[in-house]
Short mmCIF file of C-alpha atoms in Angstrom, two decimals:
data_model
loop_
_atom_site.label_atom_id
_atom_site.label_comp_id
_atom_site.label_asym_id
_atom_site.label_seq_id
_atom_site.Cartn_x
_atom_site.Cartn_y
_atom_site.Cartn_z
CA MET A 117 156.00 68.82 100.32
CA THR A 118 156.48 71.06 103.34
CA GLY A 119 157.55 69.44 106.58
CA MET A 120 156.80 71.43 109.72
CA ALA A 121 158.16 71.48 113.26
CA VAL A 122 156.20 73.10 116.11
CA PHE A 123 158.06 74.11 119.28
CA ASP A 124 156.87 75.18 122.75
CA ASP A 125 158.70 73.99 125.89
CA PHE A 126 156.69 76.20 128.31
CA ASN A 127 156.26 74.59 131.71
CA ASP A 128 154.33 76.24 134.54
CA THR A 129 151.65 75.66 137.17
CA VAL A 130 149.07 77.30 134.88
CA LEU A 131 149.52 76.28 131.24
CA GLY A 132 146.81 78.51 129.77
CA HIS A 133 146.44 78.20 126.01
CA HIS A 134 149.85 76.63 125.41
CA PRO A 135 148.71 72.98 124.97
CA ASP A 136 145.72 73.88 122.79
CA PHE A 137 147.89 76.05 120.56
CA VAL A 138 150.80 73.71 119.89
CA VAL A 139 148.80 70.46 119.66
CA GLY A 140 146.13 72.09 117.50
CA LEU A 141 148.63 73.55 115.06
CA ALA A 142 150.69 70.36 114.80
CA SER A 143 147.60 68.26 114.15
CA ALA A 144 146.33 70.74 111.55
CA ALA A 145 149.71 70.77 109.80
CA ALA A 146 149.69 66.96 109.57
CA ALA A 147 146.20 67.05 108.04
CA THR A 148 147.19 69.62 105.41
CA PRO A 149 147.14 68.18 101.86
CA ALA A 150 150.62 67.47 100.51
CA ALA A 151 152.15 68.16 103.93
CA GLY A 152 155.41 66.52 104.81
CA PRO A 153 156.48 65.17 108.21
CA VAL A 154 155.34 67.06 111.32
CA ARG A 155 157.27 67.01 114.58
CA MET A 156 155.99 68.57 117.78
CA TYR A 157 158.37 69.58 120.58
CA CYS A 158 156.56 70.18 123.87
CA PRO A 159 156.22 68.82 127.44
CA PRO A 160 154.46 65.43 127.79
CA SER A 161 151.92 67.16 130.07
CA TYR A 162 150.45 68.85 126.99
CA LEU A 163 149.10 65.48 125.88
CA LEU A 164 147.40 64.53 129.14
CA HIS A 165 144.13 66.04 127.91
CA HIS A 166 144.72 66.42 124.18
CA ARG A 167 144.47 63.93 121.36
CA LEU A 168 147.35 64.23 118.93
CA GLY A 169 146.48 64.09 115.25
CA ARG A 170 147.70 61.26 113.05
CA GLY A 171 150.99 61.94 111.35
CA VAL A 172 152.53 63.97 114.20
CA THR A 173 155.68 62.77 115.96
CA HIS A 174 155.90 64.03 119.53
CA VAL A 175 159.36 64.77 120.92
CA ALA A 176 159.29 65.42 124.69
CA THR A 177 160.81 68.85 125.38
CA THR A 178 160.26 70.46 128.78
CA GLY A 179 161.56 73.80 129.94
CA ALA A 180 162.30 74.94 133.49
CA SER A 181 159.27 76.43 135.22
CA PRO A 182 159.65 80.04 136.42
CA GLY A 183 157.89 78.90 139.60
CA SER A 184 154.87 81.17 139.50
CA SER A 185 152.23 80.67 142.19
CA ALA A 186 149.99 83.73 142.29
CA VAL A 187 150.90 85.67 139.14
CA LYS A 188 152.17 85.00 135.64
CA LEU A 189 155.93 85.49 135.74
CA SER A 190 158.32 86.09 132.89
CA TYR A 191 159.42 82.85 131.23
CA SER A 192 162.28 84.46 129.33
CA GLY A 193 164.70 84.05 132.22
CA THR A 194 164.42 80.26 132.26
CA VAL A 195 164.87 79.32 128.58
CA ASP A 196 167.69 77.00 127.55
CA PRO A 197 169.37 77.69 124.16
CA LYS A 198 170.78 74.15 124.07
CA ARG A 199 167.30 72.61 124.23
CA LEU A 200 166.10 74.80 121.38
CA ALA A 201 169.19 74.11 119.24
CA GLU A 202 168.71 70.36 119.69
CA ALA A 203 165.11 70.64 118.55
CA CYS A 204 166.06 72.62 115.44
CA LEU A 205 168.76 70.10 114.51
CA ASP A 206 166.38 67.19 115.07
CA ALA A 207 163.66 68.89 113.00
CA ARG A 208 166.00 69.46 110.08
CA ASP A 209 167.33 65.91 110.20
CA HIS A 210 163.77 64.55 110.06
CA GLY A 211 162.60 66.48 107.03
CA ALA A 212 161.15 69.70 108.43
CA THR A 213 161.53 72.82 106.31
CA VAL A 214 159.41 75.23 108.41
CA PHE A 215 160.12 75.63 112.14
CA LEU A 216 157.22 77.29 113.97
CA ASN A 217 158.26 78.69 117.35
CA CYS A 218 155.01 79.19 119.25
CA TYR A 219 156.01 81.86 121.79
CA PHE A 220 158.94 84.05 120.73
CA ASP A 221 157.97 86.64 123.36
CA GLU A 222 158.68 84.04 126.05
CA ASN A 223 161.75 82.25 124.68
CA TYR A 224 163.55 84.91 122.62
CA PRO A 225 166.78 84.77 124.72
CA ALA A 226 167.38 81.24 123.36
CA TRP A 227 167.73 82.53 119.80
CA PRO A 228 169.31 82.72 117.25
CA VAL A 229 169.44 79.23 115.82
CA SER A 230 170.19 78.95 112.14
CA GLU A 231 170.15 75.37 110.93
CA ALA A 232 170.54 75.33 107.16
CA GLY A 233 167.37 74.48 105.27
CA LEU A 234 164.90 75.71 107.91
CA THR A 235 162.56 78.68 107.53
CA TYR A 236 161.83 80.13 110.96
CA VAL A 237 158.39 81.42 111.90
CA HIS A 238 157.91 83.08 115.29
CA SER A 239 154.51 83.51 116.90
CA LEU A 240 154.67 86.82 118.76
CA HIS A 241 151.71 86.29 121.04
CA ARG A 242 152.10 89.49 123.09
CA PRO A 243 154.27 92.05 121.26
CA GLY A 244 153.87 94.74 123.94
CA TYR A 245 154.89 92.32 126.71
CA PHE A 246 157.88 91.27 124.60
CA GLU A 247 158.96 94.88 124.02
CA ALA A 248 158.77 95.69 127.73
CA ASP A 249 160.68 92.53 128.70
CA VAL A 250 163.48 93.22 126.22
CA ARG A 251 163.79 96.84 127.31
CA ARG A 252 164.21 95.69 130.92
CA ARG A 253 167.04 93.45 129.77
CA LEU A 254 168.65 96.20 127.72
CA GLY A 255 168.63 98.52 130.72
CA GLY A 256 168.46 101.65 128.60
CA GLY A 257 171.18 100.57 126.18
CA GLY A 258 170.74 99.19 122.68
CA ARG A 259 167.83 99.24 120.25
CA LEU A 260 164.96 96.78 120.15
CA VAL A 261 165.08 96.55 116.38
CA ASP A 262 168.72 95.44 116.60
CA VAL A 263 167.87 92.76 119.18
CA VAL A 264 165.15 91.34 116.94
CA GLY A 265 167.37 91.54 113.87
CA GLY A 266 170.19 89.75 115.66
CA GLN A 267 168.12 87.01 117.27
CA ALA A 268 165.70 86.33 114.43
CA PRO A 269 167.31 87.32 111.11
CA ASP A 270 165.07 86.73 108.08
CA ALA A 271 162.33 85.08 110.18
CA LEU A 272 158.62 85.61 109.70
CA PHE A 273 156.71 86.96 112.70
CA VAL A 274 153.04 86.16 113.27
CA VAL A 275 150.83 88.41 115.41
CA ASN A 276 147.15 87.94 116.20
CA THR A 277 145.57 91.36 116.73
CA PRO A 278 145.54 94.81 115.09
CA VAL A 279 147.07 96.42 118.19
CA GLY A 280 149.73 93.70 118.27
CA GLU A 281 150.55 94.42 114.64
CA ARG A 282 150.91 98.12 115.36
CA GLN A 283 153.23 97.36 118.27
CA ALA A 284 155.31 94.86 116.29
CA ARG A 285 155.82 97.31 113.42
CA ARG A 286 158.04 99.31 115.77
CA PHE A 287 160.70 96.60 115.58
CA VAL A 288 159.77 94.22 112.73
CA ALA A 289 159.79 95.16 109.04
CA PRO A 290 156.31 94.97 107.43
CA ASP A 291 157.43 92.36 104.89
CA ARG A 292 158.38 90.03 107.77
CA LEU A 293 155.05 90.40 109.57
CA LEU A 294 151.85 88.39 109.21
CA ARG A 295 148.60 88.96 111.15
CA VAL A 296 146.39 85.91 111.64
CA GLY A 297 143.59 85.51 114.19
CA TRP A 298 144.23 83.36 117.25
CA PRO A 299 143.37 79.72 116.36
CA THR A 300 141.22 77.82 118.81
CA ALA A 301 139.25 75.09 116.99
CA THR A 302 139.28 72.84 113.97
CA ARG A 303 136.84 73.50 111.14
CA ALA A 304 134.96 70.37 112.20
CA GLU A 305 134.65 71.65 115.78
CA VAL A 306 133.33 75.00 114.56
CA ALA A 307 130.78 73.27 112.36
CA ALA A 308 129.63 71.03 115.22
CA SER A 309 129.22 73.98 117.60
CA PHE A 310 127.06 75.92 115.17
CA ARG A 311 124.97 72.87 114.35
CA ARG A 312 124.20 72.41 118.05
CA GLY A 313 123.21 76.03 118.47
CA TRP A 314 121.48 77.18 121.63
CA THR A 315 118.31 75.85 123.21
CA PRO A 316 116.70 77.61 126.19
CA THR A 317 116.07 75.51 129.29
CA ASP A 318 114.15 75.88 132.53
CA GLU A 319 117.40 76.32 134.47
CA GLU A 320 118.51 79.77 135.57
CA PRO A 321 120.77 81.25 132.88
CA TYR A 322 124.37 81.87 133.83
CA VAL A 323 127.04 84.34 132.82
CA LEU A 324 130.41 82.77 132.00
CA SER A 325 134.01 83.89 132.44
CA ILE A 326 136.70 81.69 130.90
CA GLY A 327 140.31 81.33 131.99
CA SER A 328 142.55 82.70 134.70
CA ALA A 329 140.72 85.12 137.02
CA ARG A 330 143.24 87.96 136.82
CA SER A 331 142.95 91.66 137.51
CA ASP A 332 144.08 92.58 133.97
CA LYS A 333 141.16 90.51 132.69
CA GLY A 334 138.77 92.50 134.86
CA ILE A 335 137.69 89.87 137.35
CA GLY A 336 137.32 92.46 140.12
CA VAL A 337 135.19 94.74 137.94
CA LEU A 338 133.03 91.77 136.94
CA LEU A 339 132.42 90.47 140.45
CA THR A 340 131.60 93.96 141.73
CA ALA A 341 129.20 94.49 138.82
CA LEU A 342 127.37 91.23 139.55
CA GLU A 343 126.86 91.72 143.28
CA ASN A 344 123.34 90.51 144.19
CA GLY A 345 122.80 89.78 140.51
CA PRO A 346 122.74 86.88 138.07
CA GLN A 347 124.88 83.83 138.66
CA LEU A 348 128.43 83.81 137.33
CA ARG A 349 130.53 80.76 136.54
CA VAL A 350 134.32 81.01 136.27
CA LEU A 351 135.89 78.17 134.35
CA GLY A 352 139.62 77.49 134.12
CA GLN A 353 142.95 77.05 135.87
CA GLN A 354 143.57 79.43 138.75
CA TYR A 355 146.73 80.36 140.61
CA ASP A 356 146.97 79.27 144.24
CA GLY A 357 144.71 81.23 146.60
CA VAL A 358 142.89 83.21 143.90
CA GLU A 359 139.49 81.57 144.35
CA GLU A 360 139.52 82.00 148.12
CA ARG A 361 140.59 85.65 147.89
CA LEU A 362 137.91 86.53 145.35
CA ARG A 363 135.16 84.85 147.37
CA SER A 364 136.27 86.79 150.45
CA ASP A 365 136.48 90.11 148.61
CA HIS A 366 133.08 89.70 146.90
CA PRO A 367 130.76 87.87 149.32
CA HIS A 368 127.61 89.15 147.58
CA ALA A 369 128.49 87.84 144.12
CA ARG A 370 126.80 84.58 143.18
CA VAL A 371 129.91 82.99 141.70
CA GLY A 372 130.82 79.38 141.16
CA PHE A 373 134.35 78.29 140.27
CA GLU A 374 135.25 75.21 138.27
CA SER A 375 139.00 75.35 138.73
CA GLY A 376 141.80 73.23 137.34
CA TRP A 377 142.62 71.97 133.89
CA ILE A 378 139.42 71.83 131.79
CA SER A 379 139.14 69.32 128.96
CA ARG A 380 138.01 70.55 125.56
CA THR A 381 134.87 68.43 125.89
CA ARG A 382 133.97 69.99 129.24
CA LEU A 383 134.86 73.47 128.00
CA ALA A 384 132.52 73.06 125.01
CA GLU A 385 129.75 71.85 127.31
CA VAL A 386 129.96 74.83 129.68
CA ILE A 387 130.37 77.35 126.85
CA GLY A 388 127.40 75.83 125.05
CA GLY A 389 125.16 76.22 128.09
CA ALA A 390 126.14 79.81 128.89
CA ALA A 391 123.66 82.62 128.38
CA VAL A 392 126.39 85.15 127.59
CA ILE A 393 130.19 85.13 127.94
CA VAL A 394 131.95 88.20 129.34
CA PHE A 395 135.42 89.68 128.82
CA PRO A 396 135.79 92.92 130.84
CA TYR A 397 139.54 93.17 130.12
CA GLN A 398 141.42 96.20 131.45
CA GLN A 399 143.88 98.61 129.85
CA GLU A 400 146.82 96.64 131.28
CA PHE A 401 145.89 93.80 128.94
CA ALA A 402 145.80 96.19 125.99
CA GLY A 403 149.46 96.94 126.62
CA TYR A 404 150.35 93.31 125.89
CA GLY A 405 149.02 93.49 122.34
CA GLY A 406 147.87 89.89 122.53
CA ALA A 407 144.70 88.07 121.63
CA SER A 408 142.14 86.74 124.06
CA GLY A 409 142.14 83.04 123.31
CA ALA A 410 139.01 82.63 125.42
CA LEU A 411 137.20 85.22 123.31
CA ALA A 412 138.17 83.31 120.18
CA GLN A 413 136.75 80.15 121.79
CA ALA A 414 133.46 81.89 122.56
CA ILE A 415 133.07 83.28 119.04
CA SER A 416 134.00 79.93 117.50
CA ALA A 417 131.23 78.32 119.55
CA GLY A 418 128.64 80.77 118.27
CA LYS A 419 128.01 82.52 121.59
CA PRO A 420 126.99 86.12 122.31
CA VAL A 421 129.76 88.02 124.08
CA ILE A 422 130.23 91.23 126.02
CA VAL A 423 133.74 92.71 125.83
CA SER A 424 135.41 95.82 127.10
CA GLU A 425 136.72 98.39 124.66
CA VAL A 426 140.16 96.81 125.09
CA LEU A 427 139.04 93.87 122.93
CA ALA A 428 136.84 95.83 120.51
CA GLU A 429 139.16 95.13 117.55
CA GLN A 430 139.00 91.38 118.23
CA ILE A 431 135.27 90.96 117.59
CA PRO A 432 133.18 91.11 114.41
CA ASP A 433 130.53 93.72 113.79
CA SER A 434 127.47 91.86 115.07
CA PRO A 435 124.55 92.42 117.47
CA ALA A 436 125.87 89.32 119.25
CA CYS A 437 129.02 91.22 120.29
CA GLN A 438 128.57 94.11 122.71
CA VAL A 439 131.28 96.58 123.81
CA VAL A 440 131.40 98.43 127.16
CA PRO A 441 133.96 100.82 128.72
CA ALA A 442 136.84 98.94 130.33
CA ALA A 443 136.46 100.03 133.97
CA ASP A 444 132.74 100.86 134.07
CA GLY A 445 131.09 98.24 136.27
CA ARG A 446 127.66 99.84 135.93
CA ALA A 447 127.80 99.74 132.14
CA LEU A 448 128.90 96.12 132.32
CA ARG A 449 125.98 95.22 134.60
CA ARG A 450 123.51 97.00 132.31
CA ALA A 451 124.87 95.12 129.28
CA ILE A 452 124.61 91.78 131.10
CA ASP A 453 121.07 92.46 132.33
CA ASP A 454 120.03 93.54 128.84
CA ALA A 455 121.56 90.41 127.32
CA LEU A 456 119.68 88.17 129.73
CA ARG A 457 116.42 89.87 128.72
CA HIS A 458 117.06 89.24 125.01
CA LEU A 459 118.71 85.83 124.86
CA PRO A 460 116.81 84.39 121.86
CA GLU A 461 117.63 87.41 119.70
CA LEU A 462 121.29 87.44 120.77
CA HIS A 463 121.78 83.73 120.09
CA GLU A 464 120.10 84.09 116.71
CA ALA A 465 122.61 86.83 115.88
CA ALA A 466 125.50 84.69 117.20
CA ALA A 467 124.47 81.91 114.81
CA GLY A 468 125.65 84.19 112.01
CA LEU A 469 129.27 84.21 113.25
CA ARG A 470 130.26 80.88 111.67
CA ALA A 471 131.96 82.31 108.56
CA TYR A 472 133.94 84.73 110.73
CA ALA A 473 135.06 81.92 113.05
CA GLU A 474 136.11 79.71 110.15
CA GLU A 475 138.11 82.51 108.56
CA HIS A 476 139.85 83.83 111.68
CA HIS A 477 140.01 81.18 114.40
CA THR A 478 140.70 77.69 113.00
CA TYR A 479 143.97 75.81 113.24
CA GLU A 480 143.74 74.88 109.57
CA GLY A 481 143.43 78.53 108.59
CA TYR A 482 146.44 79.54 110.67
CA VAL A 483 148.63 76.82 109.15
CA ARG A 484 147.46 77.70 105.63
CA HIS A 485 148.33 81.39 106.08
CA VAL A 486 151.79 80.56 107.46
CA LEU A 487 152.65 78.05 104.73
CA ASP A 488 151.42 80.40 102.01
CA ARG A 489 153.83 83.09 103.25
CA CYS A 490 156.67 80.59 103.50
CA ALA A 491 156.13 79.13 100.03
#
């Protein structure tokens, strides 16, 4: 039997995908056949809107917030090695053999920890962001490969995208690297989404943007492209003042915000009703090397998507998935208008994405890949 511990003490005004990721993986690990005990170390706030799977023991572990208000700030400066060491010791003492650290790129200064009997697995969500952050700390001295080797000796690193894998290979040996798609749903949730499918209604179709409305995700390009056009809905947590600024900057865009923490039930409802979901991410995002969790959610719900070239490697080859140049607002508008003219055909094509979603974006699949490598 393989016991697993899952760790993420991230604490901020905008939690993003952190709660979904850690709670989903812990619950999937507990449901894995022949799995041993599962312990989850995370802030209690992660469970305000998430149901924890049976067989998971939650241990409250909360980090110090970096205090962001308008932008996402580096979390690496606030991590506490003592908190991490206590979690590792507790995990070992309660039967864990695999310790999954969910965001090495954000808590790497707290390592190394080397409790005997634990195999360490580090999720490297944004390898490019991690590399840049470490180089700032090094100040021109030292080598990144030596930092990684010293802080995570013999650990397995998990990345989620082809570009992230290419970035990580600059400082992680290939035999210590595993690429698995970003997990965003259970197999049961994927099945339910595809069974529901899409049914046209008499209501005006809407374009959907999911998550934080940030410049690196192309919100400015999108709102400019949709001026005097179809209605846009933006769903997700926003930093203070963002909604007001965007409304002021783009008075001719028909945009509606549903801001704040969105439950999985509500998220599924709004995704299910969307005509098309858009991801006009910019080159800045490409530098991070990370996955778009929102894109994984859209694909796992069987929705047609329009992405910029930045995310082209994160979508399957399907008529339901269109690619446009990253900063070309006119091309984005043409793609959206074309999608709205061909919704039945696009949703029929999106119904064929189920096998891809099950293979690349389920919590169960992620846990299986990790445990297979750790066996």
